[in-house]
């Protein structure tokens, strides 16, 4: 089952090269994420992750982020319980 999860982390180093960091994240297990760097000192992620549950998808995504940015501070993490099919039905 694929689940969409959202998370945002605060970077430990405000002078980090974001292009290089995004590339490292993609190679480090976050290739299934849209990555946003528009907020200073933060990175936002929208993952489409195969997992048994939304909770497992969020945990897996956070694990992959921490592999690349071990000192990142989690600001927000949440599964997206509403899918496109649900929105079309309303």
PDB file of C-alpha atoms in Angstrom:
ATOM      1  CA  UNK A   1       0.000   0.000   0.000  1.00  0.00           C
ATOM      2  CA  UNK A   2       1.362   3.446  -0.869  1.00  0.00           C
ATOM      3  CA  UNK A   3       0.932   6.206   1.653  1.00  0.00           C
ATOM      4  CA  UNK A   4       1.655   9.905   1.378  1.00  0.00           C
ATOM      5  CA  UNK A   5       3.371  11.444   4.361  1.00  0.00           C
ATOM      6  CA  UNK A   6       4.508  14.970   5.030  1.00  0.00           C
ATOM      7  CA  UNK A   7       7.359  16.066   7.221  1.00  0.00           C
ATOM      8  CA  UNK A   8       9.519  19.072   7.840  1.00  0.00           C
ATOM      9  CA  UNK A   9      12.930  19.236   9.465  1.00  0.00           C
ATOM     10  CA  UNK A  10      15.114  22.061  10.718  1.00  0.00           C
ATOM     11  CA  UNK A  11      18.670  21.903   9.434  1.00  0.00           C
ATOM     12  CA  UNK A  12      21.540  21.969  11.923  1.00  0.00           C
ATOM     13  CA  UNK A  13      23.705  24.093   9.598  1.00  0.00           C
ATOM     14  CA  UNK A  14      22.110  27.204   8.120  1.00  0.00           C
ATOM     15  CA  UNK A  15      24.922  27.491   5.575  1.00  0.00           C
ATOM     16  CA  UNK A  16      24.359  24.046   4.049  1.00  0.00           C
ATOM     17  CA  UNK A  17      24.474  23.710   0.265  1.00  0.00           C
ATOM     18  CA  UNK A  18      20.814  22.828  -0.327  1.00  0.00           C
ATOM     19  CA  UNK A  19      21.282  21.562  -3.896  1.00  0.00           C
ATOM     20  CA  UNK A  20      23.931  19.124  -2.729  1.00  0.00           C
ATOM     21  CA  UNK A  21      21.832  18.115   0.278  1.00  0.00           C
ATOM     22  CA  UNK A  22      18.761  17.424  -1.879  1.00  0.00           C
ATOM     23  CA  UNK A  23      20.912  15.286  -4.183  1.00  0.00           C
ATOM     24  CA  UNK A  24      22.265  13.327  -1.189  1.00  0.00           C
ATOM     25  CA  UNK A  25      18.724  12.840   0.139  1.00  0.00           C
ATOM     26  CA  UNK A  26      17.605  11.432  -3.211  1.00  0.00           C
ATOM     27  CA  UNK A  27      20.484   8.968  -3.285  1.00  0.00           C
ATOM     28  CA  UNK A  28      20.020   8.183   0.419  1.00  0.00           C
ATOM     29  CA  UNK A  29      16.499   6.766   0.235  1.00  0.00           C
ATOM     30  CA  UNK A  30      14.319   9.833  -0.294  1.00  0.00           C
ATOM     31  CA  UNK A  31      13.874   9.425  -4.066  1.00  0.00           C
ATOM     32  CA  UNK A  32      10.133   8.945  -3.511  1.00  0.00           C
ATOM     33  CA  UNK A  33       9.770  12.448  -2.046  1.00  0.00           C
ATOM     34  CA  UNK A  34       9.098  15.895  -3.377  1.00  0.00           C
ATOM     35  CA  UNK A  35      11.585  18.025  -1.485  1.00  0.00           C
ATOM     36  CA  UNK A  36      11.029  21.713  -0.778  1.00  0.00           C
ATOM     37  CA  UNK A  37      13.743  24.131   0.307  1.00  0.00           C
ATOM     38  CA  UNK A  38      11.812  27.401   0.202  1.00  0.00           C
ATOM     39  CA  UNK A  39      11.863  28.053   3.947  1.00  0.00           C
ATOM     40  CA  UNK A  40      15.225  29.166   5.343  1.00  0.00           C
ATOM     41  CA  UNK A  41      16.962  26.527   7.501  1.00  0.00           C
ATOM     42  CA  UNK A  42      14.224  23.945   6.834  1.00  0.00           C
ATOM     43  CA  UNK A  43      13.461  21.203   4.342  1.00  0.00           C
ATOM     44  CA  UNK A  44       9.938  19.935   3.670  1.00  0.00           C
ATOM     45  CA  UNK A  45       9.130  16.491   2.259  1.00  0.00           C
ATOM     46  CA  UNK A  46       6.067  14.916   0.656  1.00  0.00           C
ATOM     47  CA  UNK A  47       6.751  11.193   0.481  1.00  0.00           C
ATOM     48  CA  UNK A  48       4.845   8.583  -1.485  1.00  0.00           C
ATOM     49  CA  UNK A  49       6.035   5.554   0.414  1.00  0.00           C
ATOM     50  CA  UNK A  50       5.034   1.893   0.230  1.00  0.00           C
ATOM     51  CA  UNK A  51       4.263   0.756   3.766  1.00  0.00           C
ATOM     52  CA  UNK A  52       1.808  -1.354   5.752  1.00  0.00           C
ATOM     53  CA  UNK A  53       0.369   1.714   7.460  1.00  0.00           C
ATOM     54  CA  UNK A  54       0.596   5.488   7.432  1.00  0.00           C
ATOM     55  CA  UNK A  55       2.552   5.350  10.689  1.00  0.00           C
ATOM     56  CA  UNK A  56       5.109   2.965   9.180  1.00  0.00           C
ATOM     57  CA  UNK A  57       5.451   5.237   6.145  1.00  0.00           C
ATOM     58  CA  UNK A  58       6.243   8.246   8.337  1.00  0.00           C
ATOM     59  CA  UNK A  59       8.767   6.279  10.420  1.00  0.00           C
ATOM     60  CA  UNK A  60      10.481   4.946   7.316  1.00  0.00           C
ATOM     61  CA  UNK A  61      10.684   8.418   5.770  1.00  0.00           C
ATOM     62  CA  UNK A  62      12.163   9.902   8.945  1.00  0.00           C
ATOM     63  CA  UNK A  63      14.704   7.103   9.129  1.00  0.00           C
ATOM     64  CA  UNK A  64      15.896   7.865   5.590  1.00  0.00           C
ATOM     65  CA  UNK A  65      16.143  11.596   6.330  1.00  0.00           C
ATOM     66  CA  UNK A  66      18.193  10.933   9.483  1.00  0.00           C
ATOM     67  CA  UNK A  67      20.629   8.745   7.511  1.00  0.00           C
ATOM     68  CA  UNK A  68      21.593  11.790   5.453  1.00  0.00           C
ATOM     69  CA  UNK A  69      21.037  14.566   8.030  1.00  0.00           C
ATOM     70  CA  UNK A  70      21.559  12.926  11.442  1.00  0.00           C
ATOM     71  CA  UNK A  71      21.391  16.235  13.332  1.00  0.00           C
ATOM     72  CA  UNK A  72      18.180  17.445  11.678  1.00  0.00           C
ATOM     73  CA  UNK A  73      15.407  18.373  14.110  1.00  0.00           C
ATOM     74  CA  UNK A  74      11.929  17.143  13.308  1.00  0.00           C
ATOM     75  CA  UNK A  75       9.450  20.020  13.240  1.00  0.00           C
ATOM     76  CA  UNK A  76       6.406  18.284  11.800  1.00  0.00           C
ATOM     77  CA  UNK A  77       5.433  14.797  10.614  1.00  0.00           C
ATOM     78  CA  UNK A  78       2.043  13.503   9.592  1.00  0.00           C
ATOM     79  CA  UNK A  79       0.485  10.954   7.311  1.00  0.00           C
ATOM     80  CA  UNK A  80      -1.974  12.175   4.693  1.00  0.00           C
ATOM     81  CA  UNK A  81      -5.110  10.201   5.420  1.00  0.00           C
ATOM     82  CA  UNK A  82      -7.070  11.855   2.602  1.00  0.00           C
ATOM     83  CA  UNK A  83      -6.249  10.628  -0.878  1.00  0.00           C
ATOM     84  CA  UNK A  84      -7.292  11.889  -4.300  1.00  0.00           C
ATOM     85  CA  UNK A  85     -10.027   9.260  -4.492  1.00  0.00           C
ATOM     86  CA  UNK A  86     -11.454  10.493  -1.181  1.00  0.00           C
ATOM     87  CA  UNK A  87     -11.440  14.108  -2.381  1.00  0.00           C
ATOM     88  CA  UNK A  88     -13.114  13.217  -5.695  1.00  0.00           C
ATOM     89  CA  UNK A  89     -15.889  11.434  -3.837  1.00  0.00           C
ATOM     90  CA  UNK A  90     -16.754  14.509  -1.741  1.00  0.00           C
TER      91      UNK A  90
END
